[in-house]
Coordinates of C-alpha atoms and ligand atoms in Angstrom, one line a residue:
X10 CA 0.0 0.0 0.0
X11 CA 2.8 2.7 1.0
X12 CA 4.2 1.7 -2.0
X13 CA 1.7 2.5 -4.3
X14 CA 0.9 5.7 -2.4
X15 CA 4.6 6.9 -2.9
X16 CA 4.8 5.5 -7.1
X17 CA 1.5 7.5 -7.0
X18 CA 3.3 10.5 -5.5
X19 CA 5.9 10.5 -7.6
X20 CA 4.2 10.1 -11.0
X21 CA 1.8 13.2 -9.8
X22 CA 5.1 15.2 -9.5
X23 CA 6.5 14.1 -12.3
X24 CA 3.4 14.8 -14.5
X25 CA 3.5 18.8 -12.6
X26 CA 7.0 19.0 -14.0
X27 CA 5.7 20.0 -17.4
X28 CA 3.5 22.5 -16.0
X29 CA 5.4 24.4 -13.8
X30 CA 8.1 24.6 -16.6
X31 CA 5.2 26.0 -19.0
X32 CA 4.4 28.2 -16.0
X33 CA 7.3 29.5 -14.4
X34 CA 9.9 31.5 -16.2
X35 CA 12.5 30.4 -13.2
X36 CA 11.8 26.9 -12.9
X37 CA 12.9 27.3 -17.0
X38 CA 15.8 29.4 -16.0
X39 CA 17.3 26.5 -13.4
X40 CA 16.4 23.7 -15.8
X41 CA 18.3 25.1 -18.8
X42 CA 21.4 26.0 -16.8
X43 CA 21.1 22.6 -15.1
X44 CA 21.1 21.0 -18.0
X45 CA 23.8 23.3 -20.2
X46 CA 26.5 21.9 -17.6
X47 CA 25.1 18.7 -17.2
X48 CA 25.8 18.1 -20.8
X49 CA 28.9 19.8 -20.8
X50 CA 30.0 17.9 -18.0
X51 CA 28.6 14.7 -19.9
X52 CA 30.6 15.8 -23.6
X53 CA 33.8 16.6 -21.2
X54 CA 33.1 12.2 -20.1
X55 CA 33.2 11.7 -24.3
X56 CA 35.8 14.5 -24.9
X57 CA 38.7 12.6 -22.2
X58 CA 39.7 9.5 -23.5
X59 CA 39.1 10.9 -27.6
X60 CA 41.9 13.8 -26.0
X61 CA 43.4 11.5 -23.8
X62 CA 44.9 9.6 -26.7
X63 CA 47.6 12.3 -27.1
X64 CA 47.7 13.8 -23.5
X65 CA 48.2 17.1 -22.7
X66 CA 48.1 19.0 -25.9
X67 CA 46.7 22.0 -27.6
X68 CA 45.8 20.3 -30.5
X69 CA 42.9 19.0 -28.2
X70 CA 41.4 22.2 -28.5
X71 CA 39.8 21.1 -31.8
X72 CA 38.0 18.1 -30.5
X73 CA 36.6 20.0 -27.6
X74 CA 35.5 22.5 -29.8
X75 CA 34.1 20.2 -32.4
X76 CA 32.0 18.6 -29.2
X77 CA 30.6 22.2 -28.0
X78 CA 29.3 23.3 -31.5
X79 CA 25.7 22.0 -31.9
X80 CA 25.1 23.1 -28.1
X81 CA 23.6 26.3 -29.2
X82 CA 21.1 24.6 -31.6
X83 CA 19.7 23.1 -28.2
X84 CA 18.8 26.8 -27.0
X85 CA 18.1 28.1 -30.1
X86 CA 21.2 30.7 -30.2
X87 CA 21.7 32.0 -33.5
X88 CA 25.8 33.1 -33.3
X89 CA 26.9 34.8 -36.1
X90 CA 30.7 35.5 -36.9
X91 CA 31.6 39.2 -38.1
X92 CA 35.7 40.2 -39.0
X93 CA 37.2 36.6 -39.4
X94 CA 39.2 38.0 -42.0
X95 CA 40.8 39.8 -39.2
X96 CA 42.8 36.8 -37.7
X97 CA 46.5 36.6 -38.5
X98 CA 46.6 33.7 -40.5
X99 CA 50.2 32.4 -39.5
X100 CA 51.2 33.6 -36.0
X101 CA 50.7 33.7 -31.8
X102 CA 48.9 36.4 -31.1
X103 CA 46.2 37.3 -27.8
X104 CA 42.7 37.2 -28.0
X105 CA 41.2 39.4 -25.7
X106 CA 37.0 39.0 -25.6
X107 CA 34.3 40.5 -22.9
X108 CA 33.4 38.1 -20.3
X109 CA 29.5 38.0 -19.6
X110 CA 28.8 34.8 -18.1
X111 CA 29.3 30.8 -18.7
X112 CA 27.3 30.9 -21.8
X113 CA 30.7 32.6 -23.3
X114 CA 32.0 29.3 -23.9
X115 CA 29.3 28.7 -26.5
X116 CA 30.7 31.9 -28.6
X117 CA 34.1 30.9 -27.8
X118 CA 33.8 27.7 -29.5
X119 CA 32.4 29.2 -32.6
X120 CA 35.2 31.5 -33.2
X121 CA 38.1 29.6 -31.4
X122 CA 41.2 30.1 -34.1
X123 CA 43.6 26.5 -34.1
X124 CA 46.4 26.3 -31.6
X125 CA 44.6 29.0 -29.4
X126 CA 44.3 28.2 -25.4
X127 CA 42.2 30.2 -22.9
X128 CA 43.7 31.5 -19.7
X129 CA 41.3 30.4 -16.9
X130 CA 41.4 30.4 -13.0
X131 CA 42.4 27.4 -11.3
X132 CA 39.2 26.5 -9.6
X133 CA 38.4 24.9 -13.0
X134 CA 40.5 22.6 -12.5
X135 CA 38.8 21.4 -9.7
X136 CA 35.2 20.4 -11.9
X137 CA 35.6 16.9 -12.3
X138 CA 35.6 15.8 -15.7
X139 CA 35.3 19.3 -17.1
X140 CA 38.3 20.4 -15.2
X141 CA 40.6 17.1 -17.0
X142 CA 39.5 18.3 -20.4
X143 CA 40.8 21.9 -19.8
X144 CA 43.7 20.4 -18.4
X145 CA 43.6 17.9 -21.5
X146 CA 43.2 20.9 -23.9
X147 CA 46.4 22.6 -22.7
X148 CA 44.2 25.1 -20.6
X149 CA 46.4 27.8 -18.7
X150 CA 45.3 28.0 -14.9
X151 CA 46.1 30.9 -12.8
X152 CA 45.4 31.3 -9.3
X153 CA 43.8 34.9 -9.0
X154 CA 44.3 35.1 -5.6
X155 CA 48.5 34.8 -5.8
X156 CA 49.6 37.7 -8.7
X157 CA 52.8 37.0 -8.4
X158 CA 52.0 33.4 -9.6
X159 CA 49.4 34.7 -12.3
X160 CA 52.4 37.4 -13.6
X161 CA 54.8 34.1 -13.7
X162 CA 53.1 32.1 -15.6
X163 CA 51.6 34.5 -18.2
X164 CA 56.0 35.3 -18.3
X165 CA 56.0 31.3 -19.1
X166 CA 53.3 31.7 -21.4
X167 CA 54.7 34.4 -23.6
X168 CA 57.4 32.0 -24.1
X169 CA 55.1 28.7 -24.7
X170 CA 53.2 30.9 -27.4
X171 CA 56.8 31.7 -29.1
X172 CA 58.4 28.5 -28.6
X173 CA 55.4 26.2 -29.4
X174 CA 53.4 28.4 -31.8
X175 CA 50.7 28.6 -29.6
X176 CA 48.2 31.5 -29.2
X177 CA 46.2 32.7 -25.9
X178 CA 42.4 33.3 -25.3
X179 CA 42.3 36.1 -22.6
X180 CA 39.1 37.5 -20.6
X181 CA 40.8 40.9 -19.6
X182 CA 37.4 41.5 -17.0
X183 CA 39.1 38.8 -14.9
X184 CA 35.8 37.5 -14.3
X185 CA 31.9 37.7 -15.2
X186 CA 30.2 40.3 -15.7
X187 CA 26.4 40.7 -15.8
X188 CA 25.9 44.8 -16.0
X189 CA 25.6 44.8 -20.0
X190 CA 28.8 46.8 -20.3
X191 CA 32.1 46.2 -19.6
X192 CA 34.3 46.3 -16.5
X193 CA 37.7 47.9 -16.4
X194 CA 40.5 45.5 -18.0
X195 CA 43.6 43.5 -16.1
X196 CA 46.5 44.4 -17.9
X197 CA 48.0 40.4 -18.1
X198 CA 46.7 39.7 -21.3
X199 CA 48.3 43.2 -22.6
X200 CA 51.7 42.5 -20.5
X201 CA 51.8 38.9 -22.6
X202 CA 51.5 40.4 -25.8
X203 CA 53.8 42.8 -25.1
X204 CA 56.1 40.5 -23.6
X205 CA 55.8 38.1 -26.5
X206 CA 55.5 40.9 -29.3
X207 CA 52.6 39.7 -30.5
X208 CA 49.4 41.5 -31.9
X209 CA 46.4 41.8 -29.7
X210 CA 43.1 40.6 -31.6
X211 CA 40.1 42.1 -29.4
X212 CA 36.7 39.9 -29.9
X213 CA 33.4 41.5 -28.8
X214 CA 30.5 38.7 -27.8
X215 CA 27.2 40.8 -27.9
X216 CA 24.9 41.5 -25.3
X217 CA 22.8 38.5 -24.1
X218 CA 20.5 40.8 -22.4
X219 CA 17.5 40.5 -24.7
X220 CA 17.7 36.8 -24.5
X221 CA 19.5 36.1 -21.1
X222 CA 19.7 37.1 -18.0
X223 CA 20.7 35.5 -14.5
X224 CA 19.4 38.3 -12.5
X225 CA 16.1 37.7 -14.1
X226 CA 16.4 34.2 -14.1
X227 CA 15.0 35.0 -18.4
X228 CA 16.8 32.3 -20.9
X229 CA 14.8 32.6 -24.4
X230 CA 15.8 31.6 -28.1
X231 CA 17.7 34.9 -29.7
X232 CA 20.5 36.0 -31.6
X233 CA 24.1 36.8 -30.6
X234 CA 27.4 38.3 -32.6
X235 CA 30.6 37.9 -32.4
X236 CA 32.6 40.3 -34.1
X237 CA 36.6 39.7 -34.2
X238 CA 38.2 43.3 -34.2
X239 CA 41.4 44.7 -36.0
X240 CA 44.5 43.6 -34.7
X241 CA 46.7 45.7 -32.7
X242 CA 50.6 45.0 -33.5
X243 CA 52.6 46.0 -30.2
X244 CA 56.0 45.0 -31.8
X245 CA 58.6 47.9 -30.5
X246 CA 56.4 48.3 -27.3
X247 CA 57.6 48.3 -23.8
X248 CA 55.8 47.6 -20.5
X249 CA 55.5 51.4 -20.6
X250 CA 53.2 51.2 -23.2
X251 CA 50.7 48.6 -21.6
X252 CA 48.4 50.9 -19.9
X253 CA 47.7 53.1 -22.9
X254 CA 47.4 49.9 -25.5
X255 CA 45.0 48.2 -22.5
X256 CA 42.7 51.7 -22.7
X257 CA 42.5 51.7 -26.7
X258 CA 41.7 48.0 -26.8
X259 CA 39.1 48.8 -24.3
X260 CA 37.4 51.5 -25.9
X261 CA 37.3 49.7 -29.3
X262 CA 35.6 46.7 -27.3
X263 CA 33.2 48.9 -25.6
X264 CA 32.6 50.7 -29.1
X265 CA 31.7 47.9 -31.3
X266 CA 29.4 46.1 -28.2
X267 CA 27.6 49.4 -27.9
X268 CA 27.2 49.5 -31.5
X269 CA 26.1 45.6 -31.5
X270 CA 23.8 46.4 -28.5
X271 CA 22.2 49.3 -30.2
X272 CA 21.8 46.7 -33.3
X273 CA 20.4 43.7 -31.5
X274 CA 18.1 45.2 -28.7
X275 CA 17.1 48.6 -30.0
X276 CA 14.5 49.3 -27.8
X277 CA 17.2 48.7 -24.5
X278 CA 18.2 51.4 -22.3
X279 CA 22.2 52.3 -22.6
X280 CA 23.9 50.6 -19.7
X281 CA 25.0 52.7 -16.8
X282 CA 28.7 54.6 -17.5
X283 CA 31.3 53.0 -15.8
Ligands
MYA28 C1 33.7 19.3 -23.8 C2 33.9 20.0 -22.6 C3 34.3 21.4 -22.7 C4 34.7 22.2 -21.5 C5 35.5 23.4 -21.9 C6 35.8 24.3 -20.9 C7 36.5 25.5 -21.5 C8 36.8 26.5 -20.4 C9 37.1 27.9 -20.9 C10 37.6 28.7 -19.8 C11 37.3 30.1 -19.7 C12 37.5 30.5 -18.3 C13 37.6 32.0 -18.1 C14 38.2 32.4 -16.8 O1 38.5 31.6 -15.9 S1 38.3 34.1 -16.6 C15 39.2 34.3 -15.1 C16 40.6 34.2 -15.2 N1 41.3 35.1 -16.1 C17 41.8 36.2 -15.8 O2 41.8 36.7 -14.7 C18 42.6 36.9 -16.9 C19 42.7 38.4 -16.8 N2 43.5 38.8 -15.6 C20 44.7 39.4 -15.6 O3 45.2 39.7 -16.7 C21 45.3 39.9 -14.3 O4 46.1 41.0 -14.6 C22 46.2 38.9 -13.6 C23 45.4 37.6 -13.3 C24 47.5 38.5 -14.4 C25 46.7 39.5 -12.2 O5 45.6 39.9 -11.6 P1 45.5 40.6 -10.2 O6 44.1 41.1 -9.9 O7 46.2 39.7 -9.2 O8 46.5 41.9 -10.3 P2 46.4 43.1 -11.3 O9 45.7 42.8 -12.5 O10 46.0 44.3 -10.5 O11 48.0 43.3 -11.6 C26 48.9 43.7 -10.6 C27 50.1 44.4 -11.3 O12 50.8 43.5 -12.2 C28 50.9 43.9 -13.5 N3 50.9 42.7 -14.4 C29 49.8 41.9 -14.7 N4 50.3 40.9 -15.5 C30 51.6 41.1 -15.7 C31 52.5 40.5 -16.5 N5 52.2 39.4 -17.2 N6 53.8 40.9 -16.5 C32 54.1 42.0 -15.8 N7 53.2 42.7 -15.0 C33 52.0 42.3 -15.0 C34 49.7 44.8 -13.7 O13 49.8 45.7 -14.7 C35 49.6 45.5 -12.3 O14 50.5 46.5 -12.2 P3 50.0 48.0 -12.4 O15 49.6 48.1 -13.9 O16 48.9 48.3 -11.5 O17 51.3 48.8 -12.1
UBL29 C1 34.0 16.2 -8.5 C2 33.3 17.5 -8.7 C3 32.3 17.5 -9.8 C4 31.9 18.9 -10.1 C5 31.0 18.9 -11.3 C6 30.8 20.3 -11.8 C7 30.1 20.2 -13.1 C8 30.2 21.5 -13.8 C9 29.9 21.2 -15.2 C10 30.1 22.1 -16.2 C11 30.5 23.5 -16.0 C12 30.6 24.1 -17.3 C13 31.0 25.5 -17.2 C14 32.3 25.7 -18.0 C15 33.1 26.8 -17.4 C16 32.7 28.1 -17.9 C17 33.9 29.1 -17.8 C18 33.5 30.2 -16.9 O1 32.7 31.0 -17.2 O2 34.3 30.4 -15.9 C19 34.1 31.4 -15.0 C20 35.2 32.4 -14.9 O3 35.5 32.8 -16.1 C21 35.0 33.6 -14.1 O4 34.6 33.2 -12.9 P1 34.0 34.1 -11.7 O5 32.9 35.0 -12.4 O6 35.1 35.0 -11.3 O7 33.5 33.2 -10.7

């Protein structure tokens, strides 16, 4: 008898399932981010022993990217690509990109040039399976809390990118960042391309605010851009020089999201000045 009354229970909460998601805009919200790193985490369980097969390497890159492509087909994100052209065909150089939340890893993959790692903190490491395949994928860790350690391995990575032909995937916010603009930039990522004399190529994701938004708990279909920027050659720069290069890739990057913001969402108000 108790267990027909529990079965009956269960299916009667099971059946509401459909409801409340049809209902509630959060409950939709919590399910699709549940399952966005449930299925992550799951592709990272396919993605180790196909990467596994040649260790730690940045060649990996491709296979995890080739996993992660359809994923915005589940959530109906339309990604369009502006200013490939704008890639240096044959070189290291430093991507630098605005950081909005975890969904960045879905316009990341779409644009991800060959031979490019991202530089990500070390907690990542620390996410099971998910935190293997970065480590699989030749991911950079930094532990945000020690500079000195950040500063010393972004040194060794100016020389990995040299020595190994390697290019580097920064998120100059240092972090997420909901507000629909952008916060001010860390100066690592200009330091490394400094250091290594490389160009900077700036990427601008556009704003998920029409579609997505955590505070909200709103996660619809829409459309997003990603728009690869001119490079900016530092070669004959100094450390000197950082703080000023840092401030012009900035306001480019803030230029061409305000410009995509303006595009996408029209009808948005302009996001608070920083
Ligand atoms: C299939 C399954 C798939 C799964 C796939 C998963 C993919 C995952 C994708 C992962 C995506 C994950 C994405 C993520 O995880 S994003 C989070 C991690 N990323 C970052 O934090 C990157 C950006 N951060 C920086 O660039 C910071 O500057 C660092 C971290 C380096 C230090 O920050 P910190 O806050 O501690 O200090 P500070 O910025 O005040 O700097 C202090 C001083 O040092 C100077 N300085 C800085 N750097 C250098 C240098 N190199 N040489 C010489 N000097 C340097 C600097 O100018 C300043 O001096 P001054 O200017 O004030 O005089
Ligand atoms: C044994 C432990 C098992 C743990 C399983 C955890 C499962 C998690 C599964 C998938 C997570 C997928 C998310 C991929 C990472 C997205 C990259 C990202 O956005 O990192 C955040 C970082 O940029 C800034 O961090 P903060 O805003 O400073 O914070």
């Amino acid at each position: 008898m108790e267990v027909t009354v529990g079965t009956a229970a269960l299916a009667l909460a099971l059946l509401a399932l459909p409801v409340l998601y049809e209902r509630s805009g959060s409950f939709r919200f919590f399910c699709k981010m549940g399952f966005y790193n449930g299925w992550i985490l799951l592709l990272a369980l396919v993605a180790i022993p196909l990467c596994a097969l040649r260790g730690r390497d940045v060649e990996n890159m491709k296979i995890i990217r080739g996993l992660m492509q359809h994923v915005k087909h589940l959530y109906g994100i339309r990604m369009a690509v502006r200013g490939a052209q704008h890639f240096p065909p044959r070189q290291p150089y430093v991507v630098v990109s605005n950081h909005q939340s975890s969904l960045d890893l879905l316009g990341m993959m779409e644009v991800l040039p060959d031979r490019c790692v991202p530089i990500a903190k070390r907690e990542l490491l620390y996410m099971g399976a998910v935190g293997v395949v970065c480590w699989l994928g030749g991911i950079i860790f930094i532990d945000r809390k020690r500079t000195h350690d950040a500063i010393s391995v972004m040194a060794e990575a100016a020389h990995t990118m040299l020595s190994q032909d390697v290019r580097v995937w920064v998120f100059p916010e240092g972090t997420r960042n909901h507000s629909g603009s952008m916060l001010p930039f860390k100066r690592g990522a200009f330091h490394l391309a400094v250091q290594a004399q490389v160009p900077v190529v700036p990427i601008v994701i556009s704003s998920y605010q029409h579609f997505y938004s955590k505070q909200e708990r709103r996660f619809t279909a829409g459309q997003c851009v990603i728009q690869v920027l001119p490079p900016l050659p530092t070669r004959g720069l100094g450390p000197a020089d950082v703080p000023a290069l840092t401030e012009r890739v900035r306001a480019a990057m803030l230029e061409a999201f305000e410009a995509l913001s303006a595009e996408l969402c029209p009808t948005a108000p302009p996001p608070a000045p920083q």
